mmCIF file of C-alpha atoms in Angstrom:
data_model
loop_
_atom_site.group_PDB
_atom_site.id
_atom_site.type_symbol
_atom_site.label_atom_id
_atom_site.label_comp_id
_atom_site.label_asym_id
_atom_site.label_seq_id
_atom_site.Cartn_x
_atom_site.Cartn_y
_atom_site.Cartn_z
ATOM 1 C CA MET A 1408 -11.320 -11.261 -21.853
ATOM 2 C CA LYS A 1409 -9.602 -8.169 -20.457
ATOM 3 C CA ARG A 1410 -10.916 -4.683 -21.004
ATOM 4 C CA SER A 1411 -8.557 -1.695 -21.178
ATOM 5 C CA LEU A 1412 -9.514 0.975 -18.618
ATOM 6 C CA GLY A 1413 -6.821 3.550 -19.387
ATOM 7 C CA ALA A 1414 -4.059 5.055 -17.265
ATOM 8 C CA LYS A 1415 -5.715 5.178 -13.835
ATOM 9 C CA THR A 1416 -4.839 4.572 -10.194
ATOM 10 C CA LEU A 1417 -6.941 1.426 -9.923
ATOM 11 C CA ALA A 1418 -5.141 -1.018 -7.641
ATOM 12 C CA TYR A 1419 -6.583 -2.959 -4.717
ATOM 13 C CA PRO A 1420 -6.212 -2.907 -1.812
ATOM 14 C CA THR A 1421 -4.953 0.501 -0.727
ATOM 15 C CA PRO A 1422 -4.848 1.542 2.933
ATOM 16 C CA ALA A 1423 -6.747 4.338 4.668
ATOM 17 C CA TRP A 1424 -3.989 5.754 6.865
ATOM 18 C CA VAL A 1425 -4.055 9.009 8.786
ATOM 19 C CA ILE A 1426 -0.882 11.091 8.677
ATOM 20 C CA GLY A 1427 -0.104 13.167 11.772
ATOM 21 C CA SER A 1428 2.039 16.330 11.642
ATOM 22 C CA TYR A 1429 2.654 19.703 13.289
ATOM 23 C CA ASP A 1430 2.459 23.005 11.463
ATOM 24 C CA GLU A 1431 4.936 25.844 11.974
ATOM 25 C CA GLN A 1432 3.044 27.093 15.020
ATOM 26 C CA GLY A 1433 2.863 23.635 16.568
ATOM 27 C CA LYS A 1434 -0.788 23.005 15.738
ATOM 28 C CA PRO A 1435 -1.355 19.276 15.194
ATOM 29 C CA ASN A 1436 -2.954 18.226 11.932
ATOM 30 C CA ALA A 1437 -4.129 14.992 10.365
ATOM 31 C CA MET A 1438 -4.807 13.950 6.782
ATOM 32 C CA VAL A 1439 -5.831 10.726 5.082
ATOM 33 C CA SER A 1440 -3.515 8.992 2.633
ATOM 34 C CA ALA A 1441 -4.405 5.931 0.593
ATOM 35 C CA TRP A 1442 -1.436 6.449 -1.733
ATOM 36 C CA ALA A 1443 0.949 4.834 0.735
ATOM 37 C CA GLY A 1444 2.756 1.628 1.640
ATOM 38 C CA ILE A 1445 5.741 0.009 3.288
ATOM 39 C CA CYS A 1446 8.773 0.458 1.015
ATOM 40 C CA CYS A 1447 11.865 -0.971 2.754
ATOM 41 C CA SER A 1448 12.597 -3.568 5.441
ATOM 42 C CA GLN A 1449 16.048 -2.376 6.505
ATOM 43 C CA PRO A 1450 15.941 0.410 7.516
ATOM 44 C CA PRO A 1451 12.210 -0.037 7.969
ATOM 45 C CA CYS A 1452 10.527 2.648 5.857
ATOM 46 C CA VAL A 1453 7.034 3.660 4.847
ATOM 47 C CA ALA A 1454 6.090 5.903 1.920
ATOM 48 C CA VAL A 1455 3.146 8.301 1.909
ATOM 49 C CA SER A 1456 2.167 10.552 -0.975
ATOM 50 C CA MET A 1457 0.248 13.796 -0.867
ATOM 51 C CA ARG A 1458 -0.576 16.752 -3.089
ATOM 52 C CA LYS A 1459 1.450 19.927 -2.673
ATOM 53 C CA ALA A 1460 -1.804 21.788 -2.042
ATOM 54 C CA THR A 1461 -2.415 19.978 1.258
ATOM 55 C CA TYR A 1462 -1.647 21.618 4.572
ATOM 56 C CA THR A 1463 0.225 18.508 5.672
ATOM 57 C CA HIS A 1464 2.626 18.802 2.698
ATOM 58 C CA GLY A 1465 3.945 22.087 4.065
ATOM 59 C CA ASN A 1466 4.141 20.636 7.570
ATOM 60 C CA LEU A 1467 6.249 17.700 6.419
ATOM 61 C CA MET A 1468 8.601 19.906 4.399
ATOM 62 C CA LYS A 1469 9.258 21.979 7.530
ATOM 63 C CA ARG A 1470 9.168 19.359 10.291
ATOM 64 C CA ARG A 1471 10.748 16.422 8.401
ATOM 65 C CA ALA A 1472 8.670 13.988 10.425
ATOM 66 C CA PHE A 1473 5.208 12.402 10.449
ATOM 67 C CA THR A 1474 3.227 9.615 12.038
ATOM 68 C CA VAL A 1475 1.170 6.955 10.286
ATOM 69 C CA ASN A 1476 -1.939 6.302 12.355
ATOM 70 C CA VAL A 1477 -3.866 3.165 11.416
ATOM 71 C CA PRO A 1478 -7.550 3.635 12.239
ATOM 72 C CA SER A 1479 -9.802 0.745 13.173
ATOM 73 C CA GLN A 1480 -13.035 0.238 11.250
ATOM 74 C CA ALA A 1481 -15.073 1.671 14.131
ATOM 75 C CA GLN A 1482 -13.238 4.949 13.410
ATOM 76 C CA VAL A 1483 -14.172 5.112 9.732
ATOM 77 C CA LYS A 1484 -16.365 8.226 10.088
ATOM 78 C CA GLU A 1485 -13.615 10.147 11.883
ATOM 79 C CA THR A 1486 -11.156 8.983 9.218
ATOM 80 C CA ASP A 1487 -13.403 10.147 6.397
ATOM 81 C CA TYR A 1488 -14.020 13.484 8.122
ATOM 82 C CA ILE A 1489 -10.242 14.027 8.290
ATOM 83 C CA GLY A 1490 -10.172 13.637 4.503
ATOM 84 C CA LEU A 1491 -13.072 16.038 3.936
ATOM 85 C CA VAL A 1492 -11.700 19.229 5.519
ATOM 86 C CA SER A 1493 -8.398 21.119 5.531
ATOM 87 C CA GLY A 1494 -6.229 21.748 8.578
ATOM 88 C CA ARG A 1495 -5.737 25.276 7.248
ATOM 89 C CA ASP A 1496 -9.124 26.337 8.567
ATOM 90 C CA THR A 1497 -10.186 23.447 10.823
ATOM 91 C CA ASN A 1498 -8.846 21.885 13.988
ATOM 92 C CA LYS A 1499 -9.612 18.308 13.008
ATOM 93 C CA PHE A 1500 -8.805 17.017 16.491
ATOM 94 C CA ALA A 1501 -11.313 19.331 18.166
ATOM 95 C CA ALA A 1502 -13.952 18.455 15.576
ATOM 96 C CA THR A 1503 -13.551 14.682 15.854
ATOM 97 C CA GLY A 1504 -12.738 14.425 19.559
ATOM 98 C CA LEU A 1505 -9.516 12.576 18.704
ATOM 99 C CA THR A 1506 -6.495 13.309 20.900
ATOM 100 C CA PRO A 1507 -3.109 14.360 19.518
ATOM 101 C CA VAL A 1508 -0.197 13.034 21.577
ATOM 102 C CA ARG A 1509 3.303 14.476 21.161
ATOM 103 C CA SER A 1510 5.713 11.744 20.077
ATOM 104 C CA ASN A 1511 8.822 11.586 22.233
ATOM 105 C CA LEU A 1512 10.770 10.249 19.243
ATOM 106 C CA VAL A 1513 9.819 12.370 16.241
ATOM 107 C CA ASP A 1514 8.544 15.907 15.691
ATOM 108 C CA ALA A 1515 4.937 14.888 15.027
ATOM 109 C CA PRO A 1516 1.802 14.010 16.984
ATOM 110 C CA TYR A 1517 0.068 10.648 16.965
ATOM 111 C CA ILE A 1518 -3.594 9.866 17.550
ATOM 112 C CA GLN A 1519 -4.212 8.317 20.937
ATOM 113 C CA GLU A 1520 -7.453 6.566 19.984
ATOM 114 C CA PHE A 1521 -6.064 4.758 16.922
ATOM 115 C CA PRO A 1522 -4.737 1.249 17.656
ATOM 116 C CA LEU A 1523 -1.501 1.233 15.639
ATOM 117 C CA ILE A 1524 1.013 4.050 15.148
ATOM 118 C CA LEU A 1525 4.263 4.387 13.171
ATOM 119 C CA GLU A 1526 6.568 7.256 14.145
ATOM 120 C CA CYS A 1527 8.669 8.348 11.171
ATOM 121 C CA GLU A 1528 11.554 10.631 10.236
ATOM 122 C CA ILE A 1529 11.607 11.754 6.608
ATOM 123 C CA VAL A 1530 14.601 10.400 4.669
ATOM 124 C CA GLU A 1531 13.520 10.986 1.048
ATOM 125 C CA VAL A 1532 11.257 13.501 -0.697
ATOM 126 C CA ILE A 1533 10.435 12.527 -4.276
ATOM 127 C CA GLU A 1534 8.500 14.820 -6.613
ATOM 128 C CA LEU A 1535 6.383 12.635 -8.859
ATOM 129 C CA GLY A 1536 3.875 15.078 -10.332
ATOM 130 C CA LEU A 1537 0.633 16.025 -8.622
ATOM 131 C CA HIS A 1538 1.852 14.093 -5.583
ATOM 132 C CA THR A 1539 5.045 14.290 -3.561
ATOM 133 C CA GLN A 1540 6.182 11.026 -2.028
ATOM 134 C CA PHE A 1541 7.660 11.244 1.472
ATOM 135 C CA VAL A 1542 9.672 8.233 2.594
ATOM 136 C CA GLY A 1543 9.757 7.965 6.365
ATOM 137 C CA LYS A 1544 12.188 5.849 8.340
ATOM 138 C CA ILE A 1545 10.138 4.049 10.986
ATOM 139 C CA ILE A 1546 11.659 4.932 14.360
ATOM 140 C CA ASP A 1547 9.107 3.067 16.451
ATOM 141 C CA VAL A 1548 5.778 1.288 16.185
ATOM 142 C CA LYS A 1549 3.290 1.658 19.028
ATOM 143 C CA ALA A 1550 0.172 -0.431 19.457
ATOM 144 C CA ASP A 1551 -2.642 -0.685 21.969
ATOM 145 C CA GLU A 1552 -2.172 -3.642 24.319
ATOM 146 C CA GLU A 1553 -5.661 -4.869 23.371
ATOM 147 C CA VAL A 1554 -4.729 -5.447 19.708
ATOM 148 C CA LEU A 1555 -1.606 -7.529 20.378
ATOM 149 C CA ASN A 1556 -1.573 -11.292 19.915
ATOM 150 C CA ALA A 1557 0.154 -13.751 22.274
ATOM 151 C CA ALA A 1558 3.463 -13.169 20.458
ATOM 152 C CA GLY A 1559 3.219 -9.415 21.138
ATOM 153 C CA SER A 1560 2.503 -8.565 17.507
ATOM 154 C CA PRO A 1561 -0.531 -6.577 16.298
ATOM 155 C CA ASP A 1562 -3.355 -8.946 15.313
ATOM 156 C CA ILE A 1563 -4.926 -7.679 12.082
ATOM 157 C CA LEU A 1564 -8.335 -9.032 13.176
ATOM 158 C CA LYS A 1565 -8.091 -6.924 16.347
ATOM 159 C CA VAL A 1566 -6.627 -3.829 14.661
ATOM 160 C CA LEU A 1567 -9.335 -4.131 11.958
ATOM 161 C CA PRO A 1568 -7.707 -1.625 9.596
ATOM 162 C CA ILE A 1569 -9.671 0.102 6.853
ATOM 163 C CA LEU A 1570 -9.141 -0.528 3.142
ATOM 164 C CA TYR A 1571 -9.825 2.160 0.570
ATOM 165 C CA SER A 1572 -11.098 1.121 -2.821
ATOM 166 C CA PRO A 1573 -10.274 3.705 -5.523
ATOM 167 C CA GLY A 1574 -12.735 2.123 -7.986
ATOM 168 C CA ASP A 1575 -15.868 3.062 -6.044
ATOM 169 C CA ARG A 1576 -14.284 5.520 -3.573
ATOM 170 C CA ALA A 1577 -15.448 3.453 -0.631
ATOM 171 C CA TYR A 1578 -14.054 1.862 2.513
ATOM 172 C CA TYR A 1579 -13.961 -1.852 3.322
ATOM 173 C CA GLY A 1580 -13.001 -3.971 6.293
ATOM 174 C CA VAL A 1581 -10.658 -6.933 6.541
ATOM 175 C CA GLY A 1582 -12.121 -10.328 5.726
ATOM 176 C CA GLU A 1583 -11.285 -13.889 6.651
ATOM 177 C CA SER A 1584 -7.847 -15.485 6.866
ATOM 178 C CA LEU A 1585 -6.695 -17.053 3.609
ATOM 179 C CA GLY A 1586 -3.723 -18.920 5.079
ATOM 180 C CA SER A 1587 -0.107 -18.515 6.112
ATOM 181 C CA ALA A 1588 2.402 -16.839 3.807
ATOM 182 C CA PHE A 1589 5.571 -18.699 2.802
ATOM 183 C CA SER A 1590 3.583 -21.851 3.559
ATOM 184 C CA ILE A 1591 0.349 -22.529 1.644
ATOM 185 C CA GLY A 1592 2.165 -22.231 -1.705
ATOM 186 C CA LYS A 1593 4.068 -25.427 -0.900
ATOM 187 C CA GLU A 1594 0.919 -27.317 -1.889
ATOM 188 C CA ILE A 1595 1.486 -26.274 -5.527
ATOM 189 C CA MET B 769 -2.075 2.149 26.891
ATOM 190 C CA LYS B 770 0.306 1.850 23.958
ATOM 191 C CA ARG B 771 3.200 -0.581 23.919
ATOM 192 C CA SER B 772 6.388 0.215 21.984
ATOM 193 C CA LEU B 773 7.189 -2.544 19.484
ATOM 194 C CA GLY B 774 10.407 -1.119 18.034
ATOM 195 C CA ALA B 775 11.372 -0.090 14.511
ATOM 196 C CA LYS B 776 9.468 -2.629 12.417
ATOM 197 C CA THR B 777 7.462 -2.787 9.207
ATOM 198 C CA LEU B 778 4.145 -3.319 10.977
ATOM 199 C CA ALA B 779 1.443 -1.494 9.024
ATOM 200 C CA TYR B 780 -1.930 -2.817 7.925
ATOM 201 C CA PRO B 781 -3.146 -3.459 5.337
ATOM 202 C CA THR B 782 -0.443 -4.177 2.757
ATOM 203 C CA PRO B 783 -1.265 -5.693 -0.639
ATOM 204 C CA ALA B 784 -0.175 -9.032 -2.065
ATOM 205 C CA TRP B 785 0.662 -8.012 -5.620
ATOM 206 C CA VAL B 786 2.514 -10.058 -8.202
ATOM 207 C CA ILE B 787 5.103 -8.221 -10.283
ATOM 208 C CA GLY B 788 5.631 -9.439 -13.845
ATOM 209 C CA SER B 789 8.893 -8.906 -15.754
ATOM 210 C CA TYR B 790 11.128 -10.348 -18.468
ATOM 211 C CA ASP B 791 14.735 -11.340 -17.930
ATOM 212 C CA GLU B 792 17.509 -10.580 -20.417
ATOM 213 C CA GLN B 793 16.677 -13.710 -22.438
ATOM 214 C CA GLY B 794 12.967 -12.883 -22.524
ATOM 215 C CA LYS B 795 11.935 -15.451 -19.916
ATOM 216 C CA PRO B 796 8.888 -14.183 -18.023
ATOM 217 C CA ASN B 797 9.128 -14.040 -14.252
ATOM 218 C CA ALA B 798 6.824 -13.168 -11.382
ATOM 219 C CA MET B 799 7.464 -12.138 -7.781
ATOM 220 C CA VAL B 800 5.269 -11.108 -4.865
ATOM 221 C CA SER B 801 5.513 -7.615 -3.392
ATOM 222 C CA ALA B 802 3.661 -6.427 -0.310
ATOM 223 C CA TRP B 803 5.919 -3.390 0.035
ATOM 224 C CA ALA B 804 3.977 -1.475 -2.596
ATOM 225 C CA GLY B 805 1.288 1.124 -3.173
ATOM 226 C CA ILE B 806 -0.120 3.828 -5.418
ATOM 227 C CA CYS B 807 2.076 6.932 -5.105
ATOM 228 C CA CYS B 808 0.810 9.595 -7.530
ATOM 229 C CA SER B 809 -2.475 10.464 -9.258
ATOM 230 C CA GLN B 810 -1.118 12.555 -12.146
ATOM 231 C CA PRO B 811 0.765 10.962 -13.806
ATOM 232 C CA PRO B 812 -0.755 7.825 -12.290
ATOM 233 C CA CYS B 813 2.102 5.949 -10.620
ATOM 234 C CA VAL B 814 2.556 2.867 -8.477
ATOM 235 C CA ALA B 815 5.611 2.058 -6.338
ATOM 236 C CA VAL B 816 6.914 -1.464 -5.719
ATOM 237 C CA SER B 817 9.930 -2.320 -3.583
ATOM 238 C CA MET B 818 12.156 -5.366 -3.811
ATOM 239 C CA ARG B 819 15.506 -6.607 -2.538
ATOM 240 C CA LYS B 820 18.501 -6.337 -4.839
ATOM 241 C CA ALA B 821 18.985 -10.104 -4.424
ATOM 242 C CA THR B 822 15.752 -10.913 -6.274
ATOM 243 C CA TYR B 823 15.776 -12.029 -9.887
ATOM 244 C CA THR B 824 13.080 -9.456 -10.690
ATOM 245 C CA HIS B 825 15.314 -6.599 -9.458
ATOM 246 C CA GLY B 826 17.794 -7.323 -12.250
ATOM 247 C CA ASN B 827 14.977 -7.655 -14.771
ATOM 248 C CA LEU B 828 13.546 -4.255 -13.882
ATOM 249 C CA MET B 829 16.934 -2.550 -14.011
ATOM 250 C CA LYS B 830 17.385 -3.875 -17.574
ATOM 251 C CA ARG B 831 13.842 -3.714 -18.961
ATOM 252 C CA ARG B 832 12.646 -0.533 -17.209
ATOM 253 C CA ALA B 833 9.111 -1.921 -17.124
ATOM 254 C CA PHE B 834 6.898 -4.172 -15.015
ATOM 255 C CA THR B 835 3.299 -5.181 -14.511
ATOM 256 C CA VAL B 836 1.351 -5.224 -11.251
ATOM 257 C CA ASN B 837 -0.937 -8.249 -11.279
ATOM 258 C CA VAL B 838 -3.627 -8.247 -8.592
ATOM 259 C CA PRO B 839 -4.529 -11.835 -7.697
ATOM 260 C CA SER B 840 -7.974 -12.822 -6.487
ATOM 261 C CA GLN B 841 -8.307 -14.718 -3.229
ATOM 262 C CA ALA B 842 -8.945 -18.000 -5.094
ATOM 263 C CA GLN B 843 -5.374 -17.609 -6.406
ATOM 264 C CA VAL B 844 -3.739 -17.276 -2.982
ATOM 265 C CA LYS B 845 -1.804 -20.559 -3.228
ATOM 266 C CA GLU B 846 -0.333 -19.634 -6.618
ATOM 267 C CA THR B 847 0.530 -16.205 -5.217
ATOM 268 C CA ASP B 848 2.288 -17.691 -2.211
ATOM 269 C CA TYR B 849 4.166 -20.172 -4.401
ATOM 270 C CA ILE B 850 5.476 -17.262 -6.492
ATOM 271 C CA GLY B 851 6.965 -15.825 -3.284
ATOM 272 C CA LEU B 852 8.525 -19.127 -2.210
ATOM 273 C CA VAL B 853 10.817 -19.823 -5.169
ATOM 274 C CA SER B 854 13.234 -17.834 -7.335
ATOM 275 C CA GLY B 855 12.865 -17.241 -11.053
ATOM 276 C CA ARG B 856 16.608 -17.886 -11.322
ATOM 277 C CA ASP B 857 16.067 -21.640 -11.150
ATOM 278 C CA THR B 858 12.289 -22.049 -11.580
ATOM 279 C CA ASN B 859 9.809 -21.240 -14.328
ATOM 280 C CA LYS B 860 7.050 -20.057 -12.024
ATOM 281 C CA PHE B 861 4.516 -19.938 -14.854
ATOM 282 C CA ALA B 862 5.070 -23.580 -15.802
ATOM 283 C CA ALA B 863 4.891 -24.610 -12.142
ATOM 284 C CA THR B 864 1.652 -22.757 -11.356
ATOM 285 C CA GLY B 865 -0.094 -23.154 -14.699
ATOM 286 C CA LEU B 866 -0.463 -19.375 -14.939
ATOM 287 C CA THR B 867 -0.130 -17.834 -18.403
ATOM 288 C CA PRO B 868 2.260 -14.946 -19.181
ATOM 289 C CA VAL B 869 0.888 -12.587 -21.836
ATOM 290 C CA ARG B 870 3.170 -10.092 -23.581
ATOM 291 C CA SER B 871 1.964 -6.545 -22.958
ATOM 292 C CA ASN B 872 1.573 -4.529 -26.144
ATOM 293 C CA LEU B 873 2.322 -1.357 -24.181
ATOM 294 C CA VAL B 874 5.301 -2.099 -21.909
ATOM 295 C CA ASP B 875 8.249 -4.509 -22.010
ATOM 296 C CA ALA B 876 6.803 -6.928 -19.446
ATOM 297 C CA PRO B 877 4.361 -9.821 -19.298
ATOM 298 C CA TYR B 878 1.093 -9.864 -17.397
ATOM 299 C CA ILE B 879 -0.756 -12.826 -15.909
ATOM 300 C CA GLN B 880 -3.808 -13.783 -17.935
ATOM 301 C CA GLU B 881 -5.653 -15.479 -15.064
ATOM 302 C CA PHE B 882 -5.413 -12.546 -12.608
ATOM 303 C CA PRO B 883 -8.399 -10.180 -12.718
ATOM 304 C CA LEU B 884 -6.672 -6.784 -12.575
ATOM 305 C CA ILE B 885 -3.421 -5.676 -14.259
ATOM 306 C CA LEU B 886 -1.412 -2.445 -14.257
ATOM 307 C CA GLU B 887 1.153 -2.015 -17.054
ATOM 308 C CA CYS B 888 3.985 0.245 -15.938
ATOM 309 C CA GLU B 889 7.065 2.007 -17.258
ATOM 310 C CA ILE B 890 9.719 2.757 -14.654
ATOM 311 C CA VAL B 891 10.224 6.492 -14.030
ATOM 312 C CA GLU B 892 12.156 6.476 -10.723
ATOM 313 C CA VAL B 893 14.553 4.039 -9.024
ATOM 314 C CA ILE B 894 15.177 4.901 -5.379
ATOM 315 C CA GLU B 895 17.749 3.039 -3.280
ATOM 316 C CA LEU B 896 16.427 2.892 0.270
ATOM 317 C CA GLY B 897 18.588 0.192 1.884
ATOM 318 C CA LEU B 898 17.795 -3.497 1.681
ATOM 319 C CA HIS B 899 15.022 -2.617 -0.772
ATOM 320 C CA THR B 900 15.023 -0.637 -4.002
ATOM 321 C CA GLN B 901 11.818 1.202 -4.766
ATOM 322 C CA PHE B 902 10.728 1.270 -8.403
ATOM 323 C CA VAL B 903 8.151 3.887 -9.313
ATOM 324 C CA GLY B 904 6.171 2.876 -12.374
ATOM 325 C CA LYS B 905 4.045 5.200 -14.468
ATOM 326 C CA ILE B 906 0.774 3.382 -15.120
ATOM 327 C CA ILE B 907 0.333 3.224 -18.899
ATOM 328 C CA ASP B 908 -2.866 1.164 -18.815
ATOM 329 C CA VAL B 909 -5.072 -0.811 -16.454
ATOM 330 C CA LYS B 910 -6.710 -3.979 -17.744
ATOM 331 C CA ALA B 911 -9.462 -5.883 -15.972
ATOM 332 C CA ASP B 912 -11.542 -8.965 -16.638
ATOM 333 C CA GLU B 913 -15.030 -8.064 -17.836
ATOM 334 C CA GLU B 914 -16.490 -10.198 -15.024
ATOM 335 C CA VAL B 915 -15.036 -7.980 -12.263
ATOM 336 C CA LEU B 916 -16.350 -4.668 -13.628
ATOM 337 C CA ASN B 917 -19.319 -2.879 -12.075
ATOM 338 C CA ALA B 918 -22.074 -1.133 -14.023
ATOM 339 C CA ALA B 919 -19.903 2.005 -14.276
ATOM 340 C CA GLY B 920 -17.091 -0.023 -15.897
ATOM 341 C CA SER B 921 -14.839 0.178 -12.858
ATOM 342 C CA PRO B 922 -13.348 -2.860 -11.071
ATOM 343 C CA ASP B 923 -15.592 -3.928 -8.185
ATOM 344 C CA ILE B 924 -13.398 -4.758 -5.181
ATOM 345 C CA LEU B 925 -15.897 -7.420 -4.057
ATOM 346 C CA LYS B 926 -15.540 -9.129 -7.446
ATOM 347 C CA VAL B 927 -11.768 -8.662 -7.746
ATOM 348 C CA LEU B 928 -11.425 -9.958 -4.156
ATOM 349 C CA PRO B 929 -7.789 -8.880 -3.764
ATOM 350 C CA ILE B 930 -5.518 -10.418 -1.140
ATOM 351 C CA LEU B 931 -4.181 -8.518 1.878
ATOM 352 C CA TYR B 932 -0.866 -9.423 3.452
ATOM 353 C CA SER B 933 -0.474 -8.990 7.185
ATOM 354 C CA PRO B 934 3.190 -8.532 8.193
ATOM 355 C CA GLY B 935 2.407 -9.162 11.875
ATOM 356 C CA ASP B 936 1.500 -12.820 11.447
ATOM 357 C CA ARG B 937 2.822 -13.293 7.900
ATOM 358 C CA ALA B 938 -0.605 -14.360 6.679
ATOM 359 C CA TYR B 939 -3.079 -13.504 3.940
ATOM 360 C CA TYR B 940 -6.584 -12.107 4.414
ATOM 361 C CA GLY B 941 -9.548 -11.349 2.186
ATOM 362 C CA VAL B 942 -11.597 -8.180 1.828
ATOM 363 C CA GLY B 943 -14.448 -7.724 4.274
ATOM 364 C CA GLU B 944 -17.684 -5.792 4.258
ATOM 365 C CA SER B 945 -18.295 -2.280 2.979
ATOM 366 C CA LEU B 946 -17.819 0.412 5.620
ATOM 367 C CA GLY B 947 -19.357 3.260 3.606
ATOM 368 C CA SER B 948 -18.590 5.821 0.928
ATOM 369 C CA ALA B 949 -15.462 7.963 1.113
ATOM 370 C CA PHE B 950 -15.808 11.768 1.062
ATOM 371 C CA SER B 951 -19.306 11.188 2.382
ATOM 372 C CA ILE B 952 -19.772 9.321 5.683
ATOM 373 C CA GLY B 953 -17.499 11.792 7.483
ATOM 374 C CA LYS B 954 -20.127 14.507 6.968
ATOM 375 C CA GLU B 955 -22.043 12.946 9.857
ATOM 376 C CA ILE B 956 -19.297 14.157 12.235
#
């Protein structure tokens, strides 16, 4: 029996990604976005949504670039802190000890300590209501050597990304493998 | 040391969501989308991307509605099967034994056996390249009574949604709790 819960943003899983940007003066900032996801394979694109009230929103409108920084679960406190304060009055990098690195490809900083980074140029800005969706073309992906598998691809069980659960406003880790895609369904 | 991996859709986690739709003749169809995410809080909206070549793409262009059906990890084989075949020549519901239920709110079917459902009306169609992004306004969320917590909200550890990992094209479960959002960062 299904119960109706109303018009709410209750979908699982959502990511806990940290968006890197520069403000007009070149100060690096970071914010957390869970309203985000890959949205196109060719060109490779990722979408991130944020409220107009955020400091990062203004940065993205001016700089037309951002990074998606995927934190590992050991960095969950730093990630949550980034979502608790505003870059308007706080230098989140100084407070957390995280290091902003200037991308040589896009006009945005990435976070050195996070294992997986997407460097993006904004190609679409879509006003949806409270949130603006920024679609970024992925110019490059950078990953720590330690999280790569033998094929040179990031291993999710080494990256250990963080999930955000809107239902209880809490973070979760990645669990066990459930099988190979485009494969286990053949048993049906 | 970070290694450059090129312009690829490597971001973790992404969801494994099943999109429900009707074709012109009223035949229900289902497809899997990992290129998807919540994109606005007010109005509540979810974005799902798909290639123009998919049968569901045509359905959404005509019906202007879809459902997001969140499978539980016990349904991973059915979910993968849905991504292996096309609704053009297969009745995926008959093949999997899953039951399409007509939504009384939007012109799309949902999957009775999946624990969490979002019923959506399309408000934006954005051509990004290989993929088209459909933004759906969430009209209602429906959940099985068994997956609700004491507050009446879906419990992620009861829903047990599936993660898709683009790096190794594999599915993963949800892991342990890492703490409360807007809270654990205060320790920084």
